[in-house]
Tab-separated table of C-alpha atoms and ligand atoms in Angstrom:
chain	number	residue	atom	x	y	z
A	3	MET	CA	61.887	261.266	109.055
A	4	ALA	CA	58.068	261.424	109.154
A	5	ALA	CA	56.145	261.061	105.905
A	6	GLU	CA	55.925	264.407	104.142
A	7	GLU	CA	52.423	265.819	103.813
A	8	ALA	CA	51.108	266.296	100.302
A	9	THR	CA	51.105	269.833	98.919
A	10	THR	CA	50.277	271.110	95.467
A	11	PRO	CA	53.502	270.795	93.461
A	12	ARG	CA	54.837	273.991	91.915
A	13	GLY	CA	57.652	275.493	89.885
A	14	PRO	CA	60.496	273.853	87.984
A	15	VAL	CA	59.757	270.292	89.093
A	16	VAL	CA	56.280	270.458	87.543
A	17	ARG	CA	57.754	271.792	84.284
A	18	VAL	CA	60.321	269.008	84.230
A	19	ALA	CA	57.672	266.340	84.939
A	20	ALA	CA	55.247	267.735	82.367
A	21	LEU	CA	57.952	267.864	79.732
A	22	ALA	CA	59.145	264.321	80.339
A	23	GLY	CA	55.474	263.354	80.500
A	24	LEU	CA	55.270	264.160	76.765
A	25	GLY	CA	56.864	260.735	76.386
A	26	GLY	CA	53.598	259.379	77.831
A	27	LEU	CA	51.630	261.293	75.200
A	28	LEU	CA	53.605	259.521	72.477
A	29	PHE	CA	53.161	256.167	74.239
A	30	GLY	CA	49.373	256.679	74.297
A	31	TYR	CA	49.154	258.130	70.785
A	32	ASP	CA	51.254	255.490	69.083
A	33	THR	CA	49.499	252.583	70.806
A	34	GLY	CA	46.027	254.128	70.265
A	35	VAL	CA	46.323	255.386	66.683
A	36	ILE	CA	46.488	251.995	65.030
A	37	SER	CA	42.902	250.990	65.830
A	38	GLY	CA	41.546	253.664	63.463
A	39	ALA	CA	44.335	253.329	60.909
A	40	SER	CA	44.351	249.543	60.608
A	41	GLN	CA	41.464	249.146	58.152
A	42	PHE	CA	43.135	251.628	55.761
A	43	LEU	CA	46.484	249.879	56.117
A	44	ALA	CA	44.787	246.584	55.306
A	45	GLU	CA	43.332	248.087	52.105
A	46	ARG	CA	46.462	249.950	51.014
A	47	PHE	CA	48.892	247.062	51.515
A	48	ASP	CA	46.415	244.294	50.904
A	49	LEU	CA	46.945	242.737	54.337
A	50	GLY	CA	44.997	239.703	55.500
A	51	ASP	CA	43.846	239.337	59.118
A	52	GLN	CA	47.053	237.675	60.211
A	53	ALA	CA	49.370	240.164	58.517
A	54	LEU	CA	47.363	242.969	60.061
A	55	GLU	CA	47.636	241.392	63.495
A	56	VAL	CA	51.418	241.312	63.032
A	57	VAL	CA	51.523	245.025	62.142
A	58	VAL	CA	49.296	245.854	65.118
A	59	SER	CA	51.249	243.792	67.648
A	60	ALA	CA	54.665	244.853	66.273
A	61	VAL	CA	54.560	247.874	68.580
A	62	LEU	CA	53.983	245.692	71.637
A	63	ALA	CA	56.811	243.315	70.709
A	64	GLY	CA	59.114	246.319	70.093
A	65	ALA	CA	58.145	247.715	73.501
A	66	ILE	CA	59.366	244.536	75.234
A	67	VAL	CA	62.768	245.033	73.562
A	68	GLY	CA	62.733	248.748	74.438
A	69	ALA	CA	62.091	247.947	78.113
A	70	LEU	CA	65.014	245.507	78.064
A	71	LEU	CA	67.422	248.040	76.521
A	72	ALA	CA	66.300	250.911	78.730
A	73	GLY	CA	67.257	249.057	81.913
A	74	GLN	CA	70.931	249.338	80.926
A	75	LEU	CA	70.764	252.676	79.108
A	76	VAL	CA	69.372	254.642	82.068
A	77	GLY	CA	72.424	253.629	84.111
A	78	ARG	CA	75.048	254.164	81.395
A	79	ILE	CA	73.986	257.322	79.561
A	80	GLY	CA	71.581	258.602	82.224
A	81	ARG	CA	67.831	258.945	82.551
A	82	ARG	CA	67.508	262.231	80.636
A	83	ARG	CA	69.602	261.205	77.632
A	84	THR	CA	67.751	257.891	77.416
A	85	ILE	CA	64.498	259.846	77.024
A	86	MET	CA	66.137	261.980	74.305
A	87	LEU	CA	67.184	258.834	72.482
A	88	ALA	CA	63.596	257.574	72.622
A	89	ALA	CA	62.451	260.926	71.169
A	90	VAL	CA	64.773	260.448	68.167
A	91	LEU	CA	63.344	256.955	67.652
A	92	PHE	CA	59.807	258.353	67.896
A	93	VAL	CA	60.598	260.853	65.119
A	94	ALA	CA	62.150	258.172	62.904
A	95	GLY	CA	59.306	255.715	63.568
A	96	ALA	CA	56.565	258.267	62.872
A	97	LEU	CA	58.178	259.442	59.617
A	98	GLY	CA	59.000	255.880	58.580
A	99	SER	CA	55.448	254.636	59.067
A	100	ALA	CA	53.798	257.728	57.572
A	101	LEU	CA	55.940	257.611	54.423
A	102	ALA	CA	56.104	253.798	54.191
A	103	PRO	CA	56.174	252.695	50.536
A	104	SER	CA	55.682	249.009	51.435
A	105	ASP	CA	54.350	246.874	54.256
A	106	GLU	CA	57.912	245.776	55.147
A	107	VAL	CA	58.955	249.387	55.813
A	108	LEU	CA	55.762	249.919	57.770
A	109	LEU	CA	56.500	246.900	59.925
A	110	ILE	CA	60.093	247.997	60.654
A	111	ALA	CA	58.905	251.510	61.526
A	112	ARG	CA	56.237	250.146	63.867
A	113	VAL	CA	58.791	247.934	65.662
A	114	GLY	CA	61.043	251.012	66.022
A	115	LEU	CA	58.143	252.973	67.508
A	116	GLY	CA	57.520	250.092	69.876
A	117	VAL	CA	61.140	250.208	71.063
A	118	ALA	CA	60.728	253.953	71.712
A	119	ILE	CA	57.514	253.325	73.658
A	120	GLY	CA	59.173	250.593	75.733
A	121	ILE	CA	62.116	252.845	76.585
A	122	THR	CA	59.772	255.681	77.495
A	123	SER	CA	57.585	253.554	79.753
A	124	LEU	CA	60.635	252.862	81.887
A	125	ALA	CA	62.707	256.024	81.631
A	126	VAL	CA	59.985	258.649	82.091
A	127	PRO	CA	58.420	257.374	85.356
A	128	LEU	CA	61.952	256.711	86.633
A	129	TYR	CA	63.218	260.187	85.768
A	130	ILE	CA	60.188	261.932	87.276
A	131	SER	CA	60.253	259.760	90.402
A	132	GLU	CA	63.935	260.563	91.047
A	133	SER	CA	63.464	264.289	90.450
A	134	ALA	CA	60.288	264.774	92.509
A	135	PRO	CA	60.035	265.719	96.185
A	136	ALA	CA	58.591	262.927	98.354
A	137	ALA	CA	55.430	264.876	99.177
A	138	ASN	CA	54.161	264.942	95.593
A	139	ARG	CA	56.085	262.241	93.811
A	140	GLY	CA	52.874	260.234	93.253
A	141	ALA	CA	51.050	263.131	91.578
A	142	LEU	CA	54.038	264.024	89.417
A	143	VAL	CA	54.565	260.464	88.160
A	144	ALA	CA	50.791	260.212	87.613
A	145	LEU	CA	51.213	263.087	85.114
A	146	PHE	CA	52.884	260.484	82.924
A	147	GLN	CA	49.716	258.362	83.027
A	148	LEU	CA	47.630	261.464	82.329
A	149	ALA	CA	49.718	262.057	79.205
A	150	VAL	CA	49.229	258.425	78.135
A	151	THR	CA	45.449	258.822	78.367
A	152	VAL	CA	45.507	262.153	76.521
A	153	GLY	CA	47.597	260.502	73.799
A	154	ILE	CA	44.998	257.732	73.420
A	155	LEU	CA	42.170	260.285	73.218
A	156	VAL	CA	43.991	262.479	70.685
A	157	ALA	CA	44.712	259.394	68.576
A	158	THR	CA	41.001	258.474	68.567
A	159	LEU	CA	40.039	261.994	67.472
A	160	VAL	CA	42.779	262.221	64.826
A	161	ASP	CA	41.688	258.845	63.438
A	162	GLU	CA	38.145	260.170	63.185
A	163	ALA	CA	39.257	263.416	61.547
A	164	PHE	CA	41.360	261.741	58.853
A	165	SER	CA	39.228	258.699	58.179
A	166	GLY	CA	37.525	260.381	55.190
A	167	VAL	CA	40.745	261.845	53.730
A	168	SER	CA	42.594	260.041	50.949
A	169	GLU	CA	45.770	258.427	52.358
A	170	GLY	CA	44.581	259.807	55.719
A	171	TRP	CA	46.417	257.004	57.543
A	172	ARG	CA	49.720	258.701	56.638
A	173	TRP	CA	48.628	261.757	58.637
A	174	MET	CA	47.377	259.586	61.491
A	175	LEU	CA	50.763	257.908	61.841
A	176	GLY	CA	52.884	260.942	60.948
A	177	LEU	CA	51.463	263.571	63.305
A	178	ALA	CA	53.311	262.003	66.242
A	179	VAL	CA	56.439	263.755	64.926
A	180	VAL	CA	55.325	267.019	66.542
A	181	PRO	CA	55.345	266.008	70.242
A	182	ALA	CA	58.459	263.890	69.617
A	183	VAL	CA	60.433	266.922	68.419
A	184	ILE	CA	59.198	268.979	71.387
A	185	LEU	CA	60.206	266.167	73.747
A	186	PHE	CA	63.731	266.055	72.312
A	187	PHE	CA	64.411	269.783	72.523
A	188	GLY	CA	62.626	270.105	75.860
A	189	MET	CA	64.788	267.431	77.451
A	190	LEU	CA	67.931	269.138	76.117
A	191	SER	CA	67.471	271.863	78.701
A	192	ALA	CA	66.068	269.688	81.522
A	193	PRO	CA	68.435	268.746	84.377
A	194	PRO	CA	69.764	265.174	84.791
A	195	SER	CA	68.247	263.051	87.577
A	196	PRO	CA	69.900	264.009	90.892
A	197	ARG	CA	70.055	260.356	92.030
A	198	TRP	CA	71.774	259.307	88.813
A	199	LEU	CA	74.322	262.118	89.283
A	200	VAL	CA	75.133	260.855	92.793
A	201	SER	CA	75.506	257.292	91.465
A	202	LYS	CA	78.131	258.683	89.049
A	203	GLY	CA	79.947	260.539	91.850
A	204	ARG	CA	78.832	263.967	90.555
A	205	ILE	CA	77.868	265.145	94.042
A	206	GLU	CA	77.960	268.937	93.625
A	207	GLU	CA	75.898	268.834	90.433
A	208	ALA	CA	73.337	266.604	92.155
A	209	ALA	CA	72.967	269.064	95.033
A	210	ASP	CA	72.541	271.932	92.533
A	211	VAL	CA	69.778	270.072	90.701
A	212	LEU	CA	67.960	269.297	93.966
A	213	ARG	CA	68.172	272.964	95.000
A	214	HIS	CA	66.841	274.029	91.606
A	215	LEU	CA	63.931	271.559	91.798
A	216	GLY	CA	62.676	272.883	95.143
A	217	ALA	CA	62.922	272.968	98.960
A	218	PRO	CA	66.622	274.001	99.202
A	219	GLU	CA	66.506	273.702	103.015
A	220	ARG	CA	65.987	269.943	102.739
A	221	VAL	CA	68.916	269.392	100.348
A	222	PRO	CA	71.761	268.656	102.823
A	223	ALA	CA	69.758	265.958	104.683
A	224	LEU	CA	68.478	264.454	101.448
A	225	MET	CA	71.962	264.378	99.903
A	226	ALA	CA	73.241	262.534	102.962
A	227	GLU	CA	70.409	259.984	102.649
A	228	ILE	CA	71.012	259.439	98.927
A	229	ARG	CA	74.769	258.977	99.418
A	230	GLU	CA	74.238	256.556	102.261
A	231	ASP	CA	71.701	254.590	100.224
A	232	LEU	CA	74.138	254.273	97.325
A	233	ALA	CA	77.224	253.590	99.476
A	234	GLY	CA	79.104	250.480	98.388
A	235	THR	CA	76.651	249.619	95.620
A	236	GLY	CA	77.839	248.527	92.177
A	237	ALA	CA	76.896	249.428	88.647
A	238	GLY	CA	73.354	248.064	88.754
A	239	ARG	CA	73.603	245.060	86.450
A	240	LEU	CA	70.875	242.532	85.723
A	241	ARG	CA	72.642	239.933	87.849
A	242	ASP	CA	72.586	242.242	90.915
A	243	LEU	CA	68.863	241.573	90.956
A	244	LEU	CA	69.509	238.107	92.349
A	245	ALA	CA	70.348	239.493	95.816
A	246	PRO	CA	67.930	237.876	98.321
A	247	ALA	CA	67.069	241.278	99.839
A	248	LEU	CA	65.450	242.270	96.539
A	249	ARG	CA	63.248	239.234	96.113
A	250	THR	CA	60.109	240.640	97.726
A	251	VAL	CA	60.145	243.972	95.870
A	252	LEU	CA	60.900	242.267	92.581
A	253	VAL	CA	57.908	239.976	92.998
A	254	ILE	CA	55.649	242.887	93.938
A	255	GLY	CA	56.779	245.025	90.978
A	256	VAL	CA	56.476	242.265	88.386
A	257	ALA	CA	53.133	241.103	89.789
A	258	MET	CA	51.685	244.625	89.733
A	259	ALA	CA	52.963	245.223	86.200
A	260	ILE	CA	51.246	242.038	85.021
A	261	ILE	CA	48.078	242.736	87.027
A	262	GLN	CA	47.754	246.120	85.307
A	263	GLN	CA	47.358	244.258	82.010
A	264	ILE	CA	45.637	240.962	82.751
A	265	THR	CA	42.710	242.738	84.376
A	266	GLY	CA	41.778	243.628	80.815
A	267	ILE	CA	42.195	247.383	80.281
A	268	ASN	CA	43.514	247.106	76.745
A	269	THR	CA	40.601	244.978	75.572
A	270	VAL	CA	38.742	248.265	75.995
A	271	ILE	CA	41.452	250.576	74.675
A	272	TYR	CA	42.188	248.496	71.562
A	273	TYR	CA	38.777	246.972	70.862
A	274	ASP	CA	36.158	249.336	72.350
A	275	VAL	CA	34.379	249.945	69.042
A	276	ASN	CA	34.223	246.194	68.522
A	277	ILE	CA	32.792	245.640	72.032
A	278	PHE	CA	30.087	248.257	71.490
A	279	GLU	CA	29.118	246.766	68.138
A	280	ARG	CA	28.740	243.380	69.798
A	281	ALA	CA	26.737	245.028	72.627
A	282	GLY	CA	24.100	246.119	70.151
A	283	PHE	CA	25.178	249.572	68.903
A	284	VAL	CA	23.794	249.018	65.419
A	285	ASP	CA	25.234	252.153	63.836
A	286	ALA	CA	29.054	252.027	63.583
A	287	SER	CA	29.331	255.755	64.212
A	288	ASP	CA	27.367	255.403	67.491
A	289	ALA	CA	29.868	252.755	68.535
A	290	ILE	CA	32.737	255.132	67.693
A	291	TRP	CA	31.180	257.933	69.746
A	292	ALA	CA	30.600	255.579	72.672
A	293	ALA	CA	34.320	254.785	72.425
A	294	VAL	CA	35.167	258.517	72.508
A	295	VAL	CA	33.097	258.855	75.714
A	296	VAL	CA	35.040	256.014	77.325
A	297	THR	CA	38.417	257.405	76.245
A	298	THR	CA	37.523	260.872	77.521
A	299	MET	CA	36.483	259.482	80.901
A	300	ASN	CA	39.830	257.684	81.006
A	301	VAL	CA	41.545	261.098	80.844
A	302	LEU	CA	39.265	262.857	83.318
A	303	ALA	CA	39.384	260.154	85.991
A	304	THR	CA	43.179	260.275	86.019
A	305	PHE	CA	42.850	263.657	87.765
A	306	ILE	CA	41.323	261.825	90.746
A	307	ALA	CA	44.612	259.954	91.106
A	308	ILE	CA	46.678	263.117	90.696
A	309	ARG	CA	44.684	264.778	93.463
A	310	TYR	CA	44.576	261.876	95.913
A	311	ILE	CA	47.590	259.636	95.393
A	312	ASP	CA	49.777	261.591	97.832
A	313	ARG	CA	46.888	262.317	100.206
A	314	VAL	CA	45.119	258.979	100.709
A	315	GLY	CA	48.009	256.838	99.447
A	316	ARG	CA	48.639	254.249	96.779
A	317	ARG	CA	47.014	251.295	98.539
A	318	ARG	CA	43.647	252.910	99.138
A	319	LEU	CA	43.357	254.078	95.536
A	320	LEU	CA	44.165	250.550	94.376
A	321	ILE	CA	41.672	248.889	96.712
A	322	VAL	CA	38.779	251.243	95.901
A	323	GLY	CA	39.544	251.326	92.167
A	324	MET	CA	39.958	247.587	91.725
A	325	THR	CA	36.705	246.945	93.598
A	326	GLY	CA	34.952	249.302	91.163
A	327	MET	CA	36.599	247.549	88.206
A	328	ILE	CA	35.146	244.239	89.391
A	329	VAL	CA	31.667	245.788	89.609
A	330	GLY	CA	32.029	247.244	86.081
A	331	LEU	CA	33.196	243.928	84.601
A	332	VAL	CA	30.468	241.878	86.248
A	333	ALA	CA	27.847	244.361	85.002
A	334	LEU	CA	29.339	244.367	81.508
A	335	GLY	CA	29.122	240.584	81.423
A	336	LEU	CA	25.466	240.813	82.527
A	337	THR	CA	24.597	243.151	79.659
A	338	PHE	CA	25.749	240.459	77.258
A	339	ALA	CA	23.778	237.822	79.119
A	340	LEU	CA	20.563	239.855	78.537
A	341	PRO	CA	18.516	239.076	75.415
A	342	SER	CA	20.238	240.778	72.476
A	343	GLY	CA	18.818	243.749	70.636
A	344	GLU	CA	17.463	245.430	73.785
A	345	GLU	CA	18.325	249.090	73.823
A	346	ALA	CA	18.655	249.093	77.591
A	347	ALA	CA	21.400	246.475	77.269
A	348	SER	CA	23.567	248.589	74.972
A	349	ALA	CA	23.110	251.681	77.175
A	350	LEU	CA	24.008	249.608	80.228
A	351	SER	CA	27.113	248.284	78.499
A	352	LEU	CA	28.316	251.869	78.045
A	353	VAL	CA	27.697	252.656	81.730
A	354	ALA	CA	29.468	249.462	82.828
A	355	LEU	CA	32.489	250.168	80.633
A	356	VAL	CA	32.699	253.741	81.908
A	357	VAL	CA	32.644	252.506	85.530
A	358	TYR	CA	35.407	250.015	84.730
A	359	VAL	CA	37.613	252.503	82.882
A	360	VAL	CA	37.139	255.303	85.427
A	361	CYS	CA	38.097	252.952	88.262
A	362	PHE	CA	41.185	251.767	86.338
A	363	ALA	CA	42.151	255.350	85.548
A	364	PHE	CA	42.529	256.365	89.191
A	365	SER	CA	43.989	253.073	90.414
A	366	LEU	CA	45.912	250.455	88.418
A	367	GLY	CA	46.656	252.900	85.562
A	368	PRO	CA	48.754	255.492	87.387
A	369	VAL	CA	49.545	253.654	90.626
A	370	VAL	CA	51.428	250.802	88.929
A	371	TRP	CA	53.788	253.207	87.121
A	372	VAL	CA	54.278	255.129	90.369
A	373	LEU	CA	54.995	251.978	92.394
A	374	ILE	CA	57.490	250.411	90.028
A	375	ALA	CA	59.359	253.701	89.849
A	376	GLU	CA	59.693	253.929	93.649
A	377	ILE	CA	59.900	250.499	95.315
A	378	TYR	CA	63.388	249.560	94.050
A	379	PRO	CA	66.596	251.006	95.501
A	380	THR	CA	68.431	253.534	93.309
A	381	ALA	CA	71.408	251.214	92.682
A	382	VAL	CA	69.302	248.663	90.763
A	383	ARG	CA	66.280	250.764	89.823
A	384	GLY	CA	67.041	250.637	86.062
A	385	PRO	CA	67.434	246.860	85.674
A	386	ALA	CA	64.655	246.104	88.188
A	387	MET	CA	62.216	248.396	86.375
A	388	SER	CA	63.323	246.746	83.164
A	389	VAL	CA	62.140	243.341	84.381
A	390	ALA	CA	58.799	244.760	85.573
A	391	THR	CA	58.238	246.802	82.414
A	392	MET	CA	59.057	243.857	80.146
A	393	ALA	CA	56.507	241.820	82.109
A	394	ASN	CA	53.961	244.611	81.585
A	395	TRP	CA	54.419	244.704	77.803
A	396	SER	CA	54.473	240.905	77.510
A	397	ALA	CA	51.179	240.658	79.406
A	398	ASN	CA	49.801	243.450	77.203
A	399	LEU	CA	50.733	241.465	74.088
A	400	LEU	CA	49.189	238.306	75.516
A	401	VAL	CA	45.854	240.028	76.200
A	402	ALA	CA	45.834	241.739	72.784
A	403	LEU	CA	46.422	238.445	71.012
A	404	THR	CA	43.894	236.387	72.967
A	405	PHE	CA	40.933	238.705	73.550
A	406	LEU	CA	39.037	238.232	70.288
A	407	THR	CA	39.575	234.468	70.453
A	408	LEU	CA	38.290	234.423	74.048
A	409	LEU	CA	35.146	236.303	72.994
A	410	ASP	CA	34.476	233.744	70.276
A	411	GLU	CA	35.393	230.639	72.253
A	412	LEU	CA	34.157	231.496	75.769
A	413	GLY	CA	31.425	233.984	74.927
A	414	GLU	CA	31.273	237.700	75.761
A	415	ALA	CA	29.713	237.450	79.235
A	416	GLU	CA	32.114	234.708	80.336
A	417	THR	CA	35.154	236.592	79.032
A	418	PHE	CA	34.359	239.704	81.073
A	419	TRP	CA	33.545	237.579	84.130
A	420	LEU	CA	36.922	235.905	83.687
A	421	TYR	CA	38.587	239.339	83.878
A	422	ALA	CA	36.418	240.103	86.944
A	423	GLY	CA	37.701	236.926	88.620
A	424	ILE	CA	41.318	237.798	87.813
A	425	THR	CA	40.798	241.304	89.220
A	426	ALA	CA	39.357	239.837	92.442
A	427	LEU	CA	42.438	237.631	92.926
A	428	ALA	CA	44.683	240.589	92.130
A	429	LEU	CA	42.885	242.641	94.759
A	430	VAL	CA	43.688	240.021	97.395
A	431	PHE	CA	47.362	240.264	96.369
A	432	VAL	CA	47.289	244.059	96.726
A	433	VAL	CA	45.675	243.915	100.167
A	434	LEU	CA	48.219	241.371	101.430
A	435	ARG	CA	51.451	242.445	99.742
A	436	VAL	CA	51.635	246.009	98.406
A	437	PRO	CA	53.425	248.416	100.802
A	438	GLU	CA	52.290	252.018	101.310
A	439	THR	CA	54.940	254.433	100.050
A	440	ARG	CA	53.102	257.751	100.307
A	441	GLY	CA	55.157	260.725	101.511
A	442	LYS	CA	58.431	258.806	101.978
A	443	THR	CA	61.645	259.671	100.137
A	444	LEU	CA	62.977	256.958	97.822
A	445	GLU	CA	65.710	256.344	100.402
A	446	GLU	CA	63.208	255.969	103.267
A	447	ILE	CA	61.263	253.464	101.154
A	448	ALA	CA	64.474	251.480	100.539
A	449	SER	CA	65.323	251.437	104.222
A	450	THR	CA	61.777	250.400	105.249
A	451	LEU	CA	61.788	247.597	102.686
A	452	GLY	CA	65.321	246.523	103.683
A	453	THR	CA	66.868	247.128	100.273
A	454	SER	CA	69.278	250.028	100.846
A	455	GLY	CA	73.085	249.994	100.765
A	456	ASP	CA	75.381	247.245	99.540
A	457	LEU	CA	73.174	244.300	98.601
A	458	ASP	CA	76.142	241.934	98.322
A	459	GLN	CA	77.056	242.267	101.985
A	460	PRO	CA	77.106	238.857	103.657
A	461	GLY	CA	74.612	238.320	106.449
A	462	ARG	CA	71.802	240.337	104.908
B	25	BGC	C1	48.704	251.078	80.579
B	25	BGC	C2	48.370	250.916	79.125
B	25	BGC	C3	46.932	251.348	78.896
B	25	BGC	C4	46.677	252.728	79.444
B	25	BGC	C5	45.230	253.100	79.358
B	25	BGC	C6	48.457	252.501	80.995
B	25	BGC	O1	48.765	252.660	82.350
B	25	BGC	O2	50.050	250.736	80.793
B	25	BGC	O3	48.579	249.590	78.737
B	25	BGC	O4	46.643	251.334	77.519
B	25	BGC	O5	47.107	252.829	80.782
B	25	BGC	O6	44.983	254.389	79.842
């Protein structure tokens, strides 16, 4: 079958993707909110630097566990119910941290939120990818990334709004209850993933869901493809990942998941105010507003990916975006190499950071989630995504824990040039290894990459 041409997605499938995408909003909000809340938490619970670092990174550690659990859950209870479970955890985590009477309760609640975020980062892209038509699967999964960026922006604004209010941190942490409740009830009425239904032998239901989600005339051919792809495959356990036919896609997925983090995006998302203060923004509130500009651009530039990912393809977005990220990082390093205190240097640092973030927002941000939700065959998609997503959160934790030390030990300019160098190497990897998946059904991707059918068959 030829690659399907991109069209503007419409109807039920967009509603389903937008609803599941709310999980992304919670992911962004709950990772972003802590930067504004942390100083109040430190005062309220009398936390030293190290204790605070533990509370801040608890979410990331929880997310690694969540990604591990989700790999099994999506196969056993299904993609949709896994998202509902995450929604319940989001509610509990938000209430627990907002009402926390002690730092121990706060820590447990933050780990719980992390688990919910980890589950979401696997289950939502997976669910959308399996429900979407080939022609706009990229744009629909990119909605998840859009929601992540909106969540980060909302968190920044909420932090600002409540920073002058007594016990304002309780509101900052607690407000996440609202989207979590909507996510739970929304998913109650959303259909299960059609591919998951086929894997459970629920063929008629799967065909009904596909008809409901769009293009009924394509359903018979697509059902045949999905059944053929799943023929003879097992339950999708972690050990099935050892099949030699999967090696290449596993390496690509894990590498891309790590690349998304070690090219430095969360140094900006978690520490932007800090970076701007170091870059010479003397007034703290100017630094905060510069951070709002960057976070807003992160949202807006994601629309570039939504518009183009199914038109120009994943590879081109990655190549153009990563090249721009390198330019932004090199320029950012230069602004620190200039004599300090020059106004031009702080203005230039804002421009450089915007270039970097915009280029991330239409490339590595969305494209990595899209790729890892589409390059694995349906039979092992859950466990394979689990490995990639765990790698993503582990790399995220590593960067979060080392960035401030790097700034102090290496120097600001050198740190950003280090990220530029890593991005350049990563770009070479993308050019050489990442396949183009635009417009193909998940089953066509599996057959092109040689991963469809029974992976245990001898002679493969
Ligand atoms: C990444 C997050 C990051 C966010 C920024 C996501 O794709 O996984 O780690 O904070 O983009 O927009």
